[in-house]
Coordinates of C-alpha atoms in Angstrom, one line a residue:
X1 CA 12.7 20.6 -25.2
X2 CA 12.2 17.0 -26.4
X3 CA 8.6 16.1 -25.1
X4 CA 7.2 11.8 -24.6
X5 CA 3.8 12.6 -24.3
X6 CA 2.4 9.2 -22.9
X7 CA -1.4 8.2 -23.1
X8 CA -2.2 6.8 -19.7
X9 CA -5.5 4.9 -19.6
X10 CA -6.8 5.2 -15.8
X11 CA -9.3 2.4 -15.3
X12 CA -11.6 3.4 -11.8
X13 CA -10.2 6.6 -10.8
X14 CA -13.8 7.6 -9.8
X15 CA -13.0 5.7 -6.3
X16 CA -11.3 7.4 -3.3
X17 CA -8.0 6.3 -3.9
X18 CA -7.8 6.7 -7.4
X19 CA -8.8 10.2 -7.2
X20 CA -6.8 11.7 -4.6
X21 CA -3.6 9.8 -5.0
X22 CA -3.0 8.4 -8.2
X23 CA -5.1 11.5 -10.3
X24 CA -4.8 14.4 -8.3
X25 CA -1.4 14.0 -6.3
X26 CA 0.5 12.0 -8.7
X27 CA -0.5 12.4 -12.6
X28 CA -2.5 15.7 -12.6
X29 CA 0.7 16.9 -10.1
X30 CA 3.3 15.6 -12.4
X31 CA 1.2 17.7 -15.7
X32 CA 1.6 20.6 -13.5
X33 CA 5.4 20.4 -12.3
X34 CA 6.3 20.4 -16.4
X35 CA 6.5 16.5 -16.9
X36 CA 8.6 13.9 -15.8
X37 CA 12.4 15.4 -15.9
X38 CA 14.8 12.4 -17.7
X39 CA 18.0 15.1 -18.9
X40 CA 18.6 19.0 -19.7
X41 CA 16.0 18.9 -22.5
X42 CA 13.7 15.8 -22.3
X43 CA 10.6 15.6 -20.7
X44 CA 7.7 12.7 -19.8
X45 CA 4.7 14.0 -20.3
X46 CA 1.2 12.0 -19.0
X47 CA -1.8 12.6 -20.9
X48 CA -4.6 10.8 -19.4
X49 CA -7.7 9.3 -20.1
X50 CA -10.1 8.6 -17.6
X51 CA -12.4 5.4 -17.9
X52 CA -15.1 4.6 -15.4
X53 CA -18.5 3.3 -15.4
X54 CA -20.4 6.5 -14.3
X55 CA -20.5 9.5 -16.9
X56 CA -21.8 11.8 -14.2
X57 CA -18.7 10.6 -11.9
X58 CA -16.4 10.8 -15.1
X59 CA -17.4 14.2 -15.8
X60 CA -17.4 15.7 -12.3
X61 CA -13.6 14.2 -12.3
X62 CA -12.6 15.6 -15.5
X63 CA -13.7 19.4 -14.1
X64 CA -12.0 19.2 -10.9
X65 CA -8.7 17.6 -12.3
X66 CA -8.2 19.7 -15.6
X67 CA -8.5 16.1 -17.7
X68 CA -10.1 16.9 -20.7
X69 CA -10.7 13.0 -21.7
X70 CA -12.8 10.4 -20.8
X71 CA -14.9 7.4 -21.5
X72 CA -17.3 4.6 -20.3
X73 CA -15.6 2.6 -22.4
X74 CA -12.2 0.6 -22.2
X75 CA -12.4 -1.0 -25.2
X76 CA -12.3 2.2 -27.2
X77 CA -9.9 3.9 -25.2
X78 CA -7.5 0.6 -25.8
X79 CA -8.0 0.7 -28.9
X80 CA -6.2 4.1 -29.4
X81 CA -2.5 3.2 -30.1
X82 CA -1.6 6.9 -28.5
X83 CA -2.1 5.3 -24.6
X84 CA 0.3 2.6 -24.2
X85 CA -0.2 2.7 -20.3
X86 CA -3.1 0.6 -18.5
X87 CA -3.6 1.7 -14.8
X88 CA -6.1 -0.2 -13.2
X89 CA -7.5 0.8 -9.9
X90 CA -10.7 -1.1 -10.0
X91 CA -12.3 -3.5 -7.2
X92 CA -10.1 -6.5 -6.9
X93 CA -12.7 -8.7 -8.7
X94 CA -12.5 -6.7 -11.7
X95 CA -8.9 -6.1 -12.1
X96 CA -8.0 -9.7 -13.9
X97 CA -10.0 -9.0 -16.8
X98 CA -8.9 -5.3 -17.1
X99 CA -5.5 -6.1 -17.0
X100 CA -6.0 -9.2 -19.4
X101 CA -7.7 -6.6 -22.4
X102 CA -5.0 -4.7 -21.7
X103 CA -2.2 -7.1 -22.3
X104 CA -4.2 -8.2 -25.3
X105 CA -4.1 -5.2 -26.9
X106 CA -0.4 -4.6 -26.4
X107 CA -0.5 -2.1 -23.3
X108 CA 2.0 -1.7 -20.8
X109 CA 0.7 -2.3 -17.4
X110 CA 0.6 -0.5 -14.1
X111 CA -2.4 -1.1 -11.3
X112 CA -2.9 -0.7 -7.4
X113 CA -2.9 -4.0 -5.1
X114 CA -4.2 -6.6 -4.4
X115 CA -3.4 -7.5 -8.4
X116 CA -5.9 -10.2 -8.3
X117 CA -7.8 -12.7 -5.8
X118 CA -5.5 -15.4 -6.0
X119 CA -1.7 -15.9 -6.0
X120 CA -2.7 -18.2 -9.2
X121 CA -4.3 -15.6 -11.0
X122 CA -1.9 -12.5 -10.0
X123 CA 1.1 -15.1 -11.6
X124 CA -1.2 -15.6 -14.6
X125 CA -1.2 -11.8 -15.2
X126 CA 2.5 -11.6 -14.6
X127 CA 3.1 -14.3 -16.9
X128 CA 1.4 -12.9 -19.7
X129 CA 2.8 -9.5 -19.7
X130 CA 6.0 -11.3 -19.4
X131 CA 5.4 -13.2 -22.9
X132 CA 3.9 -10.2 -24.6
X133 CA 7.2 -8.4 -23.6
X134 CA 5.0 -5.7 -21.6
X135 CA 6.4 -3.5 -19.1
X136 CA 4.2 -4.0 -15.9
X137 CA 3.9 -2.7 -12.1
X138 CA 2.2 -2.7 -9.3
X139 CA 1.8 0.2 -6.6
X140 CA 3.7 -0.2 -3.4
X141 CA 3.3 3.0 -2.2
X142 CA 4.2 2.8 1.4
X143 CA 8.0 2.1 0.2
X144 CA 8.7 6.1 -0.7
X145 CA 6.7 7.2 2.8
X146 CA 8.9 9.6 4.7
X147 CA 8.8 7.2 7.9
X148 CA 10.1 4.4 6.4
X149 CA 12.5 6.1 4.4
X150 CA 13.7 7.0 7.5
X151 CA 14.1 3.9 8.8
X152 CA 15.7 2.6 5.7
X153 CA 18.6 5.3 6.0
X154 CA 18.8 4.3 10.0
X155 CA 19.1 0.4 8.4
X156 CA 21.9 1.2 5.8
X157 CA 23.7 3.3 8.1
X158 CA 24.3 0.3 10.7
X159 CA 22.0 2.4 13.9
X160 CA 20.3 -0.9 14.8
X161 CA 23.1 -3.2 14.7
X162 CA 21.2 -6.6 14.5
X163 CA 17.8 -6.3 14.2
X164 CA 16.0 -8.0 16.5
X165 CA 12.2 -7.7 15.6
X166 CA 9.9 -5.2 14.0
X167 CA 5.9 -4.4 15.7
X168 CA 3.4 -3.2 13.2
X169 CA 0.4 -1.1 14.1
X170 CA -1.8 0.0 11.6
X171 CA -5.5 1.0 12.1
X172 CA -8.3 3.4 13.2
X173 CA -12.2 3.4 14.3
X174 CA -14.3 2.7 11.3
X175 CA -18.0 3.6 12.5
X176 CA -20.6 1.4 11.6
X177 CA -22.9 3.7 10.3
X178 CA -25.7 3.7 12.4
X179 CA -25.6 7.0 13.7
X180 CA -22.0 7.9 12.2
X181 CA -21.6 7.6 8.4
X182 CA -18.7 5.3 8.1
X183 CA -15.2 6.8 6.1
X184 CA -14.7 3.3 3.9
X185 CA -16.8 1.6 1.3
X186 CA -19.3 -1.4 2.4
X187 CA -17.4 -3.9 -0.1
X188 CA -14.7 -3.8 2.5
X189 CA -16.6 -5.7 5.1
X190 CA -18.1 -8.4 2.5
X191 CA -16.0 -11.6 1.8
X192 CA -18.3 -12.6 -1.6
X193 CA -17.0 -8.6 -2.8
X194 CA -13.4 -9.6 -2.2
X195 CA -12.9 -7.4 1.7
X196 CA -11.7 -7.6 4.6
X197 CA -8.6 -6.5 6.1
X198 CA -6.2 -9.7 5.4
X199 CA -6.3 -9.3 2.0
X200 CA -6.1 -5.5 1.9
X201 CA -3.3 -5.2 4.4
X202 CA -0.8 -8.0 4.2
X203 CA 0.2 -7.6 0.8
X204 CA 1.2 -4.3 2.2
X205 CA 3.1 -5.7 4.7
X206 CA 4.7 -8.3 2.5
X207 CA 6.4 -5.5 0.4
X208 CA 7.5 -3.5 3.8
X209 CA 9.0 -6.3 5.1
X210 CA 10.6 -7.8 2.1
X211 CA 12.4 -4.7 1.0
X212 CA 13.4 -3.0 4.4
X213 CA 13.9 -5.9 7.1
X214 CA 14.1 -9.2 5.1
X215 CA 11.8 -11.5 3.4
X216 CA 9.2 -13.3 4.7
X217 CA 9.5 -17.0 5.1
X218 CA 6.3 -17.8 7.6
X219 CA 3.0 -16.7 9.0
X220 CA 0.7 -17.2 12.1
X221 CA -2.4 -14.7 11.5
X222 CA -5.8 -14.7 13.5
X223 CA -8.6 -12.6 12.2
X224 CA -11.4 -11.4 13.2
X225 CA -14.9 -10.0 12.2
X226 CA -15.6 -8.1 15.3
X227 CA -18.5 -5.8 14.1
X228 CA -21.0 -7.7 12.4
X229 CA -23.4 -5.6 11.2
X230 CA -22.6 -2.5 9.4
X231 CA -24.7 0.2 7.1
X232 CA -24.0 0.8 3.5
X233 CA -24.1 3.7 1.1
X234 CA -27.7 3.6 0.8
X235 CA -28.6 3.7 4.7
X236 CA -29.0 -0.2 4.7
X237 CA -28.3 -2.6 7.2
X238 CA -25.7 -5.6 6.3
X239 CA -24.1 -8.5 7.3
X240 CA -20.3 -8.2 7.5
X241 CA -19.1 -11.6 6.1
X242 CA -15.2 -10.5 5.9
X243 CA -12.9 -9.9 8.9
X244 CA -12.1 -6.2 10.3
X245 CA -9.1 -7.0 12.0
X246 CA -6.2 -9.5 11.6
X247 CA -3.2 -10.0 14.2
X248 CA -0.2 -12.0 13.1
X249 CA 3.1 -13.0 13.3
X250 CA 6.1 -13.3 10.3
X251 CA 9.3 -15.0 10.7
X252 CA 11.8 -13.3 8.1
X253 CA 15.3 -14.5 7.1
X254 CA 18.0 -13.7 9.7
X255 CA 15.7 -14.7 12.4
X256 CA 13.9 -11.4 12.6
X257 CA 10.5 -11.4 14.2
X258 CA 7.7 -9.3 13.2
X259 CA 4.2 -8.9 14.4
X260 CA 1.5 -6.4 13.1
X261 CA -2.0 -5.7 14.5
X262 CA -4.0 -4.3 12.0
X263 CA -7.6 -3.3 12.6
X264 CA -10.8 -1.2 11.5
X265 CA -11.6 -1.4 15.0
X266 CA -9.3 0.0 17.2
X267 CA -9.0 3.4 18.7
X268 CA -5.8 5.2 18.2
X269 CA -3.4 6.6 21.1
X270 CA -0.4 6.5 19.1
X271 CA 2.1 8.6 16.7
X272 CA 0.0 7.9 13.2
X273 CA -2.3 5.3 11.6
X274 CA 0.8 3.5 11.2
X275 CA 3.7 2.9 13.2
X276 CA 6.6 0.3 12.7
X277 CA 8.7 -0.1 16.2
X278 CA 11.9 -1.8 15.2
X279 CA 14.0 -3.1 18.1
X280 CA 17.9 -3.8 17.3
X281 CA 21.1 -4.6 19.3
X282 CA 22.7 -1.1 19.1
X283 CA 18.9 1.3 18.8
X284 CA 15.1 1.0 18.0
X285 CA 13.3 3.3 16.5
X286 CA 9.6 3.9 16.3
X287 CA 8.6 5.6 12.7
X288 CA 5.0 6.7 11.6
X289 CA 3.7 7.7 8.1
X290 CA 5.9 10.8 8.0
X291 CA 8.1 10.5 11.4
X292 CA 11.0 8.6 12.9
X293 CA 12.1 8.6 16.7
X294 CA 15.0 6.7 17.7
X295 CA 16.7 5.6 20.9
X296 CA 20.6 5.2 20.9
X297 CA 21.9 2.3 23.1
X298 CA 23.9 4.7 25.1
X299 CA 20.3 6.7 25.6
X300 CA 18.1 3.6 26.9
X301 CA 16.9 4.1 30.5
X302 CA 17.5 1.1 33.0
X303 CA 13.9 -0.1 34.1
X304 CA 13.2 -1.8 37.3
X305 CA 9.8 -3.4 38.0
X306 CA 7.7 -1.8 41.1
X307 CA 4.3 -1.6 40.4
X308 CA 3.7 0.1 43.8
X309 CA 5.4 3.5 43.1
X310 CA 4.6 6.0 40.3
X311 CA 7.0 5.2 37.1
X312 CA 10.2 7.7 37.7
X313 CA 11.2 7.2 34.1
X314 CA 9.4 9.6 31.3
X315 CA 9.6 6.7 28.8
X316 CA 8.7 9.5 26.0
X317 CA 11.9 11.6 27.0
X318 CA 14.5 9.2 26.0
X319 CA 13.0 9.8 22.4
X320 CA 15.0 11.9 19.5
X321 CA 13.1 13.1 16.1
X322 CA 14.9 12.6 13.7
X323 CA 15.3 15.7 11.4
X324 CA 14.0 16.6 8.1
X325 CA 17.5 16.3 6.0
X326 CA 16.0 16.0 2.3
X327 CA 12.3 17.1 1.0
X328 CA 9.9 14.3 0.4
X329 CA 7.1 13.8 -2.1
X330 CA 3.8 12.1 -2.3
X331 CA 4.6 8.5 -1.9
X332 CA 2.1 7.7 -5.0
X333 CA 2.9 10.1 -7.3
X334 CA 7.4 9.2 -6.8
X335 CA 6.4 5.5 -7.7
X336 CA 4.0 7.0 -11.0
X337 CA 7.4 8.8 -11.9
X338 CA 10.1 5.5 -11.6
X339 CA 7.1 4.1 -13.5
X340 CA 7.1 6.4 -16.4
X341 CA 11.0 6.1 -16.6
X342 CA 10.5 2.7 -16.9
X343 CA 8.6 2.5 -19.9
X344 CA 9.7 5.6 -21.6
X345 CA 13.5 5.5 -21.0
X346 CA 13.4 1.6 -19.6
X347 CA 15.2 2.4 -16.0
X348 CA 14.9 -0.3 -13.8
X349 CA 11.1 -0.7 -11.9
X350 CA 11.8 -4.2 -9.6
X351 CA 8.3 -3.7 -8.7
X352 CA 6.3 -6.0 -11.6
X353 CA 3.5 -7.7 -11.2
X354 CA 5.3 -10.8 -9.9
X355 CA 6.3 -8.8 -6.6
X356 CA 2.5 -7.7 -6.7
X357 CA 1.9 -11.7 -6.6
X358 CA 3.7 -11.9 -3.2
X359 CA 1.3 -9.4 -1.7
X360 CA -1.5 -12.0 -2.4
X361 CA 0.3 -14.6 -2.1
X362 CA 1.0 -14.1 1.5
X363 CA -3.0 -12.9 2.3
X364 CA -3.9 -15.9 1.0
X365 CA -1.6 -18.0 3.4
X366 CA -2.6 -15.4 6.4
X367 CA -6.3 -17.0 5.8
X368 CA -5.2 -20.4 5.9
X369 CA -3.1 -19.8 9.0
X370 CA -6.8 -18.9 10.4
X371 CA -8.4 -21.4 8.9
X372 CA -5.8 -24.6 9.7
X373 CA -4.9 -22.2 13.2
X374 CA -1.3 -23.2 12.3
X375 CA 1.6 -21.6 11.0
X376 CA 2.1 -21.5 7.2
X377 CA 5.6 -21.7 5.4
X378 CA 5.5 -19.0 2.4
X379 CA 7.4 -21.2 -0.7
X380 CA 9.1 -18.9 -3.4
X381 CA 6.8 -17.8 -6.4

């Protein structure tokens, strides 16, 4: 068995997501399946360093994931030509200069969204991977989720006809803290520490919508900071500067319509955390993280207003599951894999850090829909 053991250099895996997702469910999960499979007798194997700035963190981490390396320092761990991967999963504000050291010293590039706080700096990383000839990625996890792979089979099989418009919903209660500890960091609810929910969630929904409905050519957004004081991590009252909810409105190419609503302070009576209703000619469907219902044409029940007799229809009824016909992995951890094929075997990865610009690119014009209260035309990078 041909083995490509790969040194992976994972940059602030000591936070929530880089733990459970990209560690634990994705690399630490691929070590234990035997590697990444590429032919009968050839093999990608991760071998991971973890880097954070917390040795007590670091070495907690390394116990409960089976890693056996780590360091406080990034320097020293790029220095070692045996990890040719950089994975960043820093705050926003510290990614830039992680992923510029990186480039520097000649490492291929892989790291969560946003990439970077401005379009201008998240083309400026792009850009010089591109001239070092680095491989590079960013994580767009919500692509290999069983819903919308769902919904992309229902799309290439012709079940919506024309699609007419997609509705987002994406959100939960976030409790302030006062008598409830709240289940996300304090940074998220501080503009000067790069939160709020515009510019964690609509580079999300730029990727969605560019590579299942169409690409995104306008924006209206409105947000919000509803709550405005919040309690941190050390039982501390503060002022939440950056908005906790955002509701807007893209227009995509063929004249589909999307809207998505996407809060830290809403309560949910629906299928998931997230659910895309997409409405078409010939069916909708209605898909959460894991899910998908759809309605035919042929099974869509004929409404009449009359709001002075109890509704006859069971709107829910109409509604058909549609069934498990493949097994699905963690969304994280397939991406990690296309990624490690990329750079090992060079199959193609469309998702660079240029696509990861679009994600910030279109946060940034969702703020100055806000700001201007207009609508914003997104130009091509």
């Amino acid at each position: 068995m041909k083995e490509h053991k790969v040194g992976i250099i994972m940059n602030g895996v000591t936070g929530r997501m880089g733990t459970n997702q990209h560690l634990l469910r994705s690399i630490v999960a691929i070590i234990k399946q035997g590697g990444v499979k590429v032919g009968p007798d050839e093999v990608i194997m991760p071998d991971p360093i973890l880097v954070g700035r917390d040795v007590n963190k670091l070495e907690k981490l390394c116990q409960q994931s089976g890693v056996t390396k780590m360091t406080t320092n990034v320097d020293e761990a790029l220095a070692d030509p045996h990890n040719i991967i950089y994975f960043d999963a820093q705050t926003t504000g510290r990614r830039a200069e992680g992923v510029r050291k990186a480039v520097e010293a000649g490492k291929h590039v892989y790291c969560e969204k946003p990439t970077a706080v401005s379009t201008e700096v998240a083309m400026e990383l792009y850009e010089l991977c591109k001239a070092a000839g680095l491989k590079n990625g960013v994580v767009q996890d919500k692509l290999w989720l069983p819903g919308l792979l769902k919904l992309k089979r229902l799309i290439q099989n012709d079940f919506f006809g024309k699609i007419l418009s997609v509705r987002g919903e994406f959100g939960y209660w976030v409790f302030e803290g006062h008598t409830i500890p709240a289940q996300r960091p304090s940074w998220n609810y501080r503009k000067e520490d790069d939160g709020g929910i515009i510019v964690d969630m609509l580079c999300h929904w730029r990727y969605v919508l560019d590579n299942v409905f169409g690409n995104v050519k306008s924006v209206s957004c409105l947000g919000a900071t509803h709550i405005p004081e919040r309690i941190d991590e050390q039982g501390k009252p503060y002022t939440a500067t950056a908005d906790d909810a955002a509701y807007a409105t893209f227009e995509l190419e063929g004249g589909v319509i999307a809207q998505f609503n996407s809060s830290w302070t809403t309560r949910v009576r629906r299928d998931d955390l997230l659910t895309l209703h997409v409405d078409g000619t010939k069916g909708s469907a209605v898909a959460g993280l894991r899910e998908c219902y759809i309605q035919h044409y042929g099974n869509t029940p004929k409404p009449v207003w009359n709001p002075d007799i109890e509704q006859p229809i069971k709107f829910f009824e109409g509604w058909a599951k549609v069934p498990e016909q493949e097994p699905f992995d963690n969304a994280f951890k397939v991406q990690w894999e296309l990624f490690l094929k990329h750079v090992v075997k060079d199959e193609p990865f469309p998702w660079d850090l240029r696509e990861g610009a679009k994600g910030v690119q279109l946060a940034e014009k969702g703020i100055e829909s806000w700001e201007k209260r207009c609508w914003v035309d997104i130009p091509e990078l």
